[in-house]
CSV table of C-alpha atoms in Angstrom, one decimal:
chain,number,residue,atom,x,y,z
Z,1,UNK,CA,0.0,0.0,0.0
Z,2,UNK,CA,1.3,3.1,-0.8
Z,3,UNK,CA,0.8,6.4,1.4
Z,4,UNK,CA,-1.0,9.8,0.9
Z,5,UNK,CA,2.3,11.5,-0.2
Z,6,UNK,CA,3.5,9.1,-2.6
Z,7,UNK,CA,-0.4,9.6,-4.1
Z,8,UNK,CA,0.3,13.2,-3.7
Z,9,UNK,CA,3.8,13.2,-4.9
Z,10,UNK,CA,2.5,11.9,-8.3
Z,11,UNK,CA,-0.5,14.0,-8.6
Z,12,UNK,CA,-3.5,11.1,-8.4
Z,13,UNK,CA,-6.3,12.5,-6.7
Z,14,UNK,CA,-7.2,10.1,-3.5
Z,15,UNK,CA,-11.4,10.0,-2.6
Z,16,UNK,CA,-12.4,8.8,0.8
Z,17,UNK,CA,-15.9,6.5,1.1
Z,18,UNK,CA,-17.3,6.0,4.1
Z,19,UNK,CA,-19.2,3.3,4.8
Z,20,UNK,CA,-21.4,1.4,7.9
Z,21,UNK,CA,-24.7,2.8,9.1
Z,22,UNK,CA,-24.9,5.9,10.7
Z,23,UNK,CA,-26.3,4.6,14.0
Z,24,UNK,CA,-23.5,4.5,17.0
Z,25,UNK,CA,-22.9,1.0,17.7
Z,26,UNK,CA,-25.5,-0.5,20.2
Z,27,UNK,CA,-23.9,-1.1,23.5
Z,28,UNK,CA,-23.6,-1.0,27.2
Z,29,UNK,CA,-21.0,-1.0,28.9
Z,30,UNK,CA,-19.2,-0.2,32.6
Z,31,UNK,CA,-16.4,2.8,32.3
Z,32,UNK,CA,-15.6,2.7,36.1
Z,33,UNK,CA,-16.3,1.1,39.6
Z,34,UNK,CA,-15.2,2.4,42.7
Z,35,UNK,CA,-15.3,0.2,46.2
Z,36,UNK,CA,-13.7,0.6,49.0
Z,37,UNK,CA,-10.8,-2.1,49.8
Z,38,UNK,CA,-12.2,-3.0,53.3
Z,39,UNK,CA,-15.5,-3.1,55.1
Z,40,UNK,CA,-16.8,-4.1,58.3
Z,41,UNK,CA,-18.7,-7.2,59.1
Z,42,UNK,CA,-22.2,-6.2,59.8
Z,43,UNK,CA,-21.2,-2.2,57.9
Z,44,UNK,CA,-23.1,-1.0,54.3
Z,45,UNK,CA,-20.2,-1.8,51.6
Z,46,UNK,CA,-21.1,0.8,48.6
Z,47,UNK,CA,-20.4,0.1,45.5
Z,48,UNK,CA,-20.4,3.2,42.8
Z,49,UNK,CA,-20.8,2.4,39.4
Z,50,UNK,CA,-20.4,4.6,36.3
Z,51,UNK,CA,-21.9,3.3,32.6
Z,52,UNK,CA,-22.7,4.8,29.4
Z,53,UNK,CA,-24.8,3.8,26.7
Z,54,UNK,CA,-25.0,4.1,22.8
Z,55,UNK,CA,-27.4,2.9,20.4
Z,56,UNK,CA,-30.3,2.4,23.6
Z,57,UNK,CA,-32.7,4.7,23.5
Z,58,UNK,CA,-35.7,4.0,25.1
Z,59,UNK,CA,-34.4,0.9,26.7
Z,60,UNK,CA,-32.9,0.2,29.9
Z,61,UNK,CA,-30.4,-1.9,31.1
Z,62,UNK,CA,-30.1,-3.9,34.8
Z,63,UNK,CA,-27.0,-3.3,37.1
Z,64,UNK,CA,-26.3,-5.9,39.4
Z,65,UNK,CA,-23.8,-7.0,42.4
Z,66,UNK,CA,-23.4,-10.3,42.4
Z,67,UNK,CA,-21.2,-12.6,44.4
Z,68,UNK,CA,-20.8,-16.3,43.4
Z,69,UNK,CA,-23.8,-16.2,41.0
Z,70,UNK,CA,-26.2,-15.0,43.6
Z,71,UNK,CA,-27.5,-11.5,43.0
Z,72,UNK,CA,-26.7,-9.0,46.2
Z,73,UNK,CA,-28.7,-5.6,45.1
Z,74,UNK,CA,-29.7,-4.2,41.2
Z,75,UNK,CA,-30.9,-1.1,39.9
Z,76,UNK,CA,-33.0,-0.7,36.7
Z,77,UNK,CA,-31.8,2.7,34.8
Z,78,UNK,CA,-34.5,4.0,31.9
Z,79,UNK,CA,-32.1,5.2,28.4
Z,80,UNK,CA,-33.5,8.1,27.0
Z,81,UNK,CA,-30.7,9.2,24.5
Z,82,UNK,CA,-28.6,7.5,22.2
Z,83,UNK,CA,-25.6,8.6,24.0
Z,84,UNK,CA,-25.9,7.7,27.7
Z,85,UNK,CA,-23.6,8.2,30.7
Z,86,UNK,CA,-24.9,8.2,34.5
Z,87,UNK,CA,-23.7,6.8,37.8
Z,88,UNK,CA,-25.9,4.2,40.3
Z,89,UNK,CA,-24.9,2.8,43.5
Z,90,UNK,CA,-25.9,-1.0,44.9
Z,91,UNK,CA,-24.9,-1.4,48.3
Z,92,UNK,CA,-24.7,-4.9,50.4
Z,93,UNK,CA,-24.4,-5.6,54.3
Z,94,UNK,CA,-21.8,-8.0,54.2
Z,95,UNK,CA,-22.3,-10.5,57.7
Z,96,UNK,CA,-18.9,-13.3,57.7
Z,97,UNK,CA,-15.8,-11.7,57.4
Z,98,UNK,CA,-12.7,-13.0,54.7
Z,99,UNK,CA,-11.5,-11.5,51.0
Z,100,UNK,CA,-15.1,-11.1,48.8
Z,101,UNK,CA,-15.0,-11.4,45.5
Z,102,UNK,CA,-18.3,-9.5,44.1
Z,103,UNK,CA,-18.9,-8.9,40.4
Z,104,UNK,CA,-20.9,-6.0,38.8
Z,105,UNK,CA,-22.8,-7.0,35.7
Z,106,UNK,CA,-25.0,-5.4,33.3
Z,107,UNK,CA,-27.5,-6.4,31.3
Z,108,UNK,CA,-29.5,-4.9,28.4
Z,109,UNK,CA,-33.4,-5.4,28.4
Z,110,UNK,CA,-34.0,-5.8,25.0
Z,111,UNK,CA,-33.3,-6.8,21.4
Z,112,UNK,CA,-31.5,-10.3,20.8
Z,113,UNK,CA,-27.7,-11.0,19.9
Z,114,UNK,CA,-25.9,-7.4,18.4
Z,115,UNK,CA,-29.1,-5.2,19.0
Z,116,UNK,CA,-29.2,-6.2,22.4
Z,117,UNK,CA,-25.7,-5.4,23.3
Z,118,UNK,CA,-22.8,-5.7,20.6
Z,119,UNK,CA,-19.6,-5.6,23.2
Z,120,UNK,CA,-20.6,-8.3,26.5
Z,121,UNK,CA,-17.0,-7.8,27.3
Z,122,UNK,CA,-17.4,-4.6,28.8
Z,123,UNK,CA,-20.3,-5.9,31.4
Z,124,UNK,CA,-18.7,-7.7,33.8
Z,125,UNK,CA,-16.2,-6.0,36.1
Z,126,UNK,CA,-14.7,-7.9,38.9
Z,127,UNK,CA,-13.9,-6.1,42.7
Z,128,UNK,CA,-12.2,-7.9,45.8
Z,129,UNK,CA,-13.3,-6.7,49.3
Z,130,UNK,CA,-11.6,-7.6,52.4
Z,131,UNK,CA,-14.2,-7.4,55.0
Z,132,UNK,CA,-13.1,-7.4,58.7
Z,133,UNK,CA,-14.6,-7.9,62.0
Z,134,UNK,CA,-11.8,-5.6,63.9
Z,135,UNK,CA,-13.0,-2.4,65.2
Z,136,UNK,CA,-11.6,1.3,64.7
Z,137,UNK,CA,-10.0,2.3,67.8
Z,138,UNK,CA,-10.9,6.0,68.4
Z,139,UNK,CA,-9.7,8.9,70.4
Z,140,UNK,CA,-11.4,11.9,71.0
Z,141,UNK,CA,-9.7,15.1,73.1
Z,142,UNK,CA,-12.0,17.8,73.8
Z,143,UNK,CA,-11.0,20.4,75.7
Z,144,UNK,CA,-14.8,22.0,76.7
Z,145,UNK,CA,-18.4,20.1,76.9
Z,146,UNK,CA,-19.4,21.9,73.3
Z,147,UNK,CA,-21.8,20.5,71.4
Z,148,UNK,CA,-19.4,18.7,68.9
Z,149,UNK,CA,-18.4,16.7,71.7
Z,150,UNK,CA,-21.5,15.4,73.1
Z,151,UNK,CA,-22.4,14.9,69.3
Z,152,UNK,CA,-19.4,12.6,68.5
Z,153,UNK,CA,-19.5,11.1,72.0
Z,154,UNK,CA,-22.7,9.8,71.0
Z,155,UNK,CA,-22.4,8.8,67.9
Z,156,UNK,CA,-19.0,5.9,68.5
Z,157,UNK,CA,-20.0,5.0,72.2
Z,158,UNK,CA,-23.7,4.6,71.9
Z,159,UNK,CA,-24.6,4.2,67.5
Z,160,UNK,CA,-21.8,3.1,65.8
Z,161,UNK,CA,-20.8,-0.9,66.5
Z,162,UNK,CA,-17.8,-0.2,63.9
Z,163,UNK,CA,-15.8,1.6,66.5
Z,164,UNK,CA,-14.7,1.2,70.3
Z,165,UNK,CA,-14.2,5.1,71.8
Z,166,UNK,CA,-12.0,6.3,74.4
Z,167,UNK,CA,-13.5,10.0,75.3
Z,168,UNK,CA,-11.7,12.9,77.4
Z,169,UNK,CA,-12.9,16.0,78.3
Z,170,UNK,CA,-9.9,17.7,79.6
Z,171,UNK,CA,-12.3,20.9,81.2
Z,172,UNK,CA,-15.4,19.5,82.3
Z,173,UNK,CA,-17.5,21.4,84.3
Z,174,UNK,CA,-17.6,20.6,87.8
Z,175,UNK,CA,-19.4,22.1,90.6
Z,176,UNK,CA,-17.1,24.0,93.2
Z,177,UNK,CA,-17.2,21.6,96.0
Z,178,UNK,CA,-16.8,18.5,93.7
Z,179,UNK,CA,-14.0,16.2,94.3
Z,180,UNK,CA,-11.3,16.0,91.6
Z,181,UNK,CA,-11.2,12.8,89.4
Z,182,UNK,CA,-9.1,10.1,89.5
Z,183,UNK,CA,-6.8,10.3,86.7
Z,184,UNK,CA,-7.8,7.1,83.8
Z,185,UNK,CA,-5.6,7.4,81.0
Z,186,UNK,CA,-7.4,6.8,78.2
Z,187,UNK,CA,-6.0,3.2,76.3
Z,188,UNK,CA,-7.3,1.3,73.9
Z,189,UNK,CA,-7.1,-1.4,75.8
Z,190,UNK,CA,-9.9,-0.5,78.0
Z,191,UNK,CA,-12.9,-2.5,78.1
Z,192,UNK,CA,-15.5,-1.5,74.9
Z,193,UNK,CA,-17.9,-0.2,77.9
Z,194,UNK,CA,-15.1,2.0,79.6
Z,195,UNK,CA,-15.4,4.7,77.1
Z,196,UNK,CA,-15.0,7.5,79.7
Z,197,UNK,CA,-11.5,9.1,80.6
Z,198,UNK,CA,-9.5,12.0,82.7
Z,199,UNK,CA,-6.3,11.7,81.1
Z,200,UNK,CA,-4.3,11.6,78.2
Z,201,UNK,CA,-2.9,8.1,76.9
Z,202,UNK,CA,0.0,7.1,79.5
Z,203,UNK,CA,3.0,6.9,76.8
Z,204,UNK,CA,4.2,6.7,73.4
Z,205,UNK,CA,3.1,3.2,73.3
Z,206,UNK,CA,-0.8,4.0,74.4
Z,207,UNK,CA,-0.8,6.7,71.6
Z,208,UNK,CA,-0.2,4.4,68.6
Z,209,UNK,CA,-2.8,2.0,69.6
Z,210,UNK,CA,-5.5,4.3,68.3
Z,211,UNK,CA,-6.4,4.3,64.9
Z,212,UNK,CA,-7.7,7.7,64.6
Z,213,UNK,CA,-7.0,10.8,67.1
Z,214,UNK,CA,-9.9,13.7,66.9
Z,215,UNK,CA,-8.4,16.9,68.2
Z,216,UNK,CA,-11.3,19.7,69.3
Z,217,UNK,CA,-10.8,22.6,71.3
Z,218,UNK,CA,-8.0,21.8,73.4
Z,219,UNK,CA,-5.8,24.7,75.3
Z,220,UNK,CA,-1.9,24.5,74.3
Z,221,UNK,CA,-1.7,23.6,77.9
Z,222,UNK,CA,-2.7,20.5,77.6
Z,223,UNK,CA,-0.9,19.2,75.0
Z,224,UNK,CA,2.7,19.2,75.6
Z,225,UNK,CA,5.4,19.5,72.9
Z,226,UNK,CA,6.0,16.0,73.9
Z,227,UNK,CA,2.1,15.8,72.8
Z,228,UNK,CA,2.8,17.2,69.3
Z,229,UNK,CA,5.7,15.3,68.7
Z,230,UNK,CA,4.0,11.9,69.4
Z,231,UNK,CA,1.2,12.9,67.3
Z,232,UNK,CA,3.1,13.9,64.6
Z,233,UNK,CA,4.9,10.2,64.5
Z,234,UNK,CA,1.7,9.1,65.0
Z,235,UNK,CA,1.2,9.9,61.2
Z,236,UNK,CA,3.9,10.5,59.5
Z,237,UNK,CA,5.3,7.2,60.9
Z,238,UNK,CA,1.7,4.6,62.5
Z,239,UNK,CA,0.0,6.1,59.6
Z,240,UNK,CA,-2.6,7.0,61.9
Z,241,UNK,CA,-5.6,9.2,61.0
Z,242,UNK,CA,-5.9,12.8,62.8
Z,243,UNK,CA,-9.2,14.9,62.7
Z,244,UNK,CA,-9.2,18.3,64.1
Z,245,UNK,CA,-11.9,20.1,64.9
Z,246,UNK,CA,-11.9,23.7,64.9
Z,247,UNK,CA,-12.6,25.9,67.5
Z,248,UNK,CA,-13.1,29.9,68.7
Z,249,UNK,CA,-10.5,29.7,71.7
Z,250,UNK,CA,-7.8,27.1,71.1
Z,251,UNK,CA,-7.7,25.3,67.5
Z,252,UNK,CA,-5.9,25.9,65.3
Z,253,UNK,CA,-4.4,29.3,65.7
Z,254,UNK,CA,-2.7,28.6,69.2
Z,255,UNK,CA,-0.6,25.6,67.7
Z,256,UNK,CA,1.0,27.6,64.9
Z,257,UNK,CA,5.0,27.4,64.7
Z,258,UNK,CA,4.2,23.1,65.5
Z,259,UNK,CA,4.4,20.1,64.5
Z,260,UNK,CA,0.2,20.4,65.0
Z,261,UNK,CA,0.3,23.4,62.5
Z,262,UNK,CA,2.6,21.4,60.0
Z,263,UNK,CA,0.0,18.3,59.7
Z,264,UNK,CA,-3.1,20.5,58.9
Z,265,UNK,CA,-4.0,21.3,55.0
Z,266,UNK,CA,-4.6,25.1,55.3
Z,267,UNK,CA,-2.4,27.9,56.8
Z,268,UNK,CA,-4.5,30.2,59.6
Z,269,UNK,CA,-3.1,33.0,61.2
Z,270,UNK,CA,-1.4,33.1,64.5
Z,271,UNK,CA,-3.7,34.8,67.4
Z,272,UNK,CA,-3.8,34.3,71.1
Z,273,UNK,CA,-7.6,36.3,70.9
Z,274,UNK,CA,-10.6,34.2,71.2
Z,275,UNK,CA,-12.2,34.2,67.7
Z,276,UNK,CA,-16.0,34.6,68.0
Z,277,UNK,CA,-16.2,36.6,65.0
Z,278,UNK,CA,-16.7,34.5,61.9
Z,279,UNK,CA,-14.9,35.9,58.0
Z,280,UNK,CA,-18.9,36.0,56.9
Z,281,UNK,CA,-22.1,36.0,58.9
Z,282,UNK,CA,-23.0,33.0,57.1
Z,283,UNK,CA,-22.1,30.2,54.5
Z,284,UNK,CA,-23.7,27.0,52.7
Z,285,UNK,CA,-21.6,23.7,52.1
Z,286,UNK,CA,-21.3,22.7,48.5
Z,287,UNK,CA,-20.6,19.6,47.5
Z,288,UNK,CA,-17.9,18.7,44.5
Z,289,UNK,CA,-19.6,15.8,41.7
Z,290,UNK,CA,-16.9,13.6,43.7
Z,291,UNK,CA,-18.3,14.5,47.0
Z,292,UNK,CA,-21.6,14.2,45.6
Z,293,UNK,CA,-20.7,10.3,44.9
Z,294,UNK,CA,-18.2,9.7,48.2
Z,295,UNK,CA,-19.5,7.5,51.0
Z,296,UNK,CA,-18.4,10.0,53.5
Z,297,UNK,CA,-20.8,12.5,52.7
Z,298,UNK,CA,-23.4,10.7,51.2
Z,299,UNK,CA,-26.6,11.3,53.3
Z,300,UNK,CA,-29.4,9.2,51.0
Z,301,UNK,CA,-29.4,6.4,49.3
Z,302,UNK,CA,-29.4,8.3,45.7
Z,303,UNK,CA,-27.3,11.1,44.5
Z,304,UNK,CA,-30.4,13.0,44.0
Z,305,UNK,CA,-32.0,12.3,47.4
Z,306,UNK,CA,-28.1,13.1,48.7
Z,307,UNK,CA,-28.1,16.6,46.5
Z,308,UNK,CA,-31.9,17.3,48.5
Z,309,UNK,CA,-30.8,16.5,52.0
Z,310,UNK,CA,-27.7,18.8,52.1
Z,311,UNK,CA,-29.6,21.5,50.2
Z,312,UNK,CA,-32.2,21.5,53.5
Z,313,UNK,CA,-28.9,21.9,55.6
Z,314,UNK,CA,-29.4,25.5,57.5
Z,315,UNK,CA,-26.5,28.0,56.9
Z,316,UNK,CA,-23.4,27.8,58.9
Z,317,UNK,CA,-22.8,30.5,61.3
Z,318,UNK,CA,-18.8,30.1,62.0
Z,319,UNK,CA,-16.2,28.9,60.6
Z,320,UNK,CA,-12.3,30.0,61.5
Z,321,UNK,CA,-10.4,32.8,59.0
Z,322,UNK,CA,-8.0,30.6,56.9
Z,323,UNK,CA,-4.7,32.2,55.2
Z,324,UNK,CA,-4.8,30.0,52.5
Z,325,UNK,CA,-4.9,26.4,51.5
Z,326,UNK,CA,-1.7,24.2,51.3
């Protein structure tokens, strides 16, 4: 065969035909799925699943999660264009623990053989789960009884079987004449029912036990630079997970020149003031498409039903001045 420019070299004139119908190619087919790589026993695994669609008009296609041939959860999605593309969840309770090995699957309601679906190789995609019966072990340091605290105090002791809490409330309030408690390092090797505690973890060694540290509120007098320094190994080198919650008299602009202050993701001004005052008198969240989709903030079973519920959220009335973002 020769090419263009020898054609062209010579001066014979080259004519292109096109030929094949002008209707896309009819198929369904799976362009990602996202699942996380662990679960709990007993916890909703969700699995996210992005298709598209040519050719399908005014058909509509079945999305299952199956495991061993035995279907788990499906959703039935209505085409209404000839070029398709949308995103569905199935979620699934999984109750034994061990390495699952689910499958999502479409499948076309339709037309037989090449009308139906011309590419079944792009159906099937295969995801391993590990699912686990061990708890997250969870830390939470408040330094005053706000309202965050009794929330998340809640939430792991009482609601959430995923998790076993160690709580300290380093400034409870206390009535004058009250006797001063016992000190109780918190450890996560207290019983599950022990949640309470009146001191910080004993050591080094009672620090990395925790899976996940949340910081509130707490007064740079309670946290030592022996503290930071243990917290900061706790994730640059456990590979632990830190939360800190911001807060009007301590967090985060009393912990700036830190190891605290070199862990978070934005950059806030130094300030010893109490900061009641938020940069606006008020603010909605908004979500990102990926935040739309992510487990974390999901608060409905659908996307659209998600979108709805955080729309009804009223408007925030702090939130701390940040420099910038790292």
């Amino acid at each position: 065969l020769q090419s263009v420019s020898e054609y062209a070299a010579e001066q014979i004139p080259v004519s292109a035909l096109v030929i094949g119908s002008r209707r896309p190619p009819v198929d369904a087919r799976i362009q990602e799925v996202d699942a996380p790589e662990t679960v709990l026993v007993d916890d909703s695994l969700v699995v996210s699943v992005r298709l598209s669609a040519t050719g399908m008009r005014g058909r509509s296609i079945v999305v299952k999660l199956l495991e061993e041939g035995l279907t788990l959860g499906q959703r039935t999605i209505e085409i209404p264009d000839d070029e398709f593309v949308t995103a569905v969840e199935l979620t699934h309770v999984p109750t034994e623990d061990g390495i699952r090995n689910y499958q999502v699957q479409l499948e076309p309601v339709g037309a037989d053989g090449t009308e139906r679906d011309a590419f079944e190789s792009n159906d099937v995609r295969q995801i391993k789960v590990a699912v686990s019966d061990e708890r997250t072990e969870i830390l939470l340091i408040e330094g005053r009884p706000r309202w965050e605290y009794g929330y998340l105090r809640a939430l792991f002791a009482g609601r959430d079987n995923a998790v076993e809490l160690q709580a300290l409330l380093l400034e409870p309030e206390r009535i004058a004449s009250g006797d001063s408690r016992p000190p109780v390092p918190a450890s996560a090797t207290r019983d599950a029912h022990q949640v309470e505690a009146t001191a910080l973890p004993a050591d080094e060694a009672e620090w990395m036990k925790f899976d996940l540290i949340i910081l509130g509120d707490v007064s740079r007098e309670h946290l030592t630079d022996t503290h930071l320094a243990i917290l900061d190994r706790f994730v640059s080198e456990r590979g632990g997970a830190l939360v800190v919650i911001a807060g009007s008299r301590h967090m985060p602009h009393r912990y700036q020149e830190t190891p605290l202050a070199n862990m978070l993701p934005i950059n806030v001004a130094p300030s010893q003031s109490i900061l009641y005052e938020s940069p606006e008198p008020s603010f909605r969240w908004s979500l990102t498409g990926i935040g739309e989709r992510h487990a974390i903030t999901r608060q409905a079973e659908t996307i659209e039903a998600s979108r709805m519920a955080w729309d009804r959220v009223p408007e925030m009335q702090w939130r701390h001045p940040v420099v910038d973002v790292k």
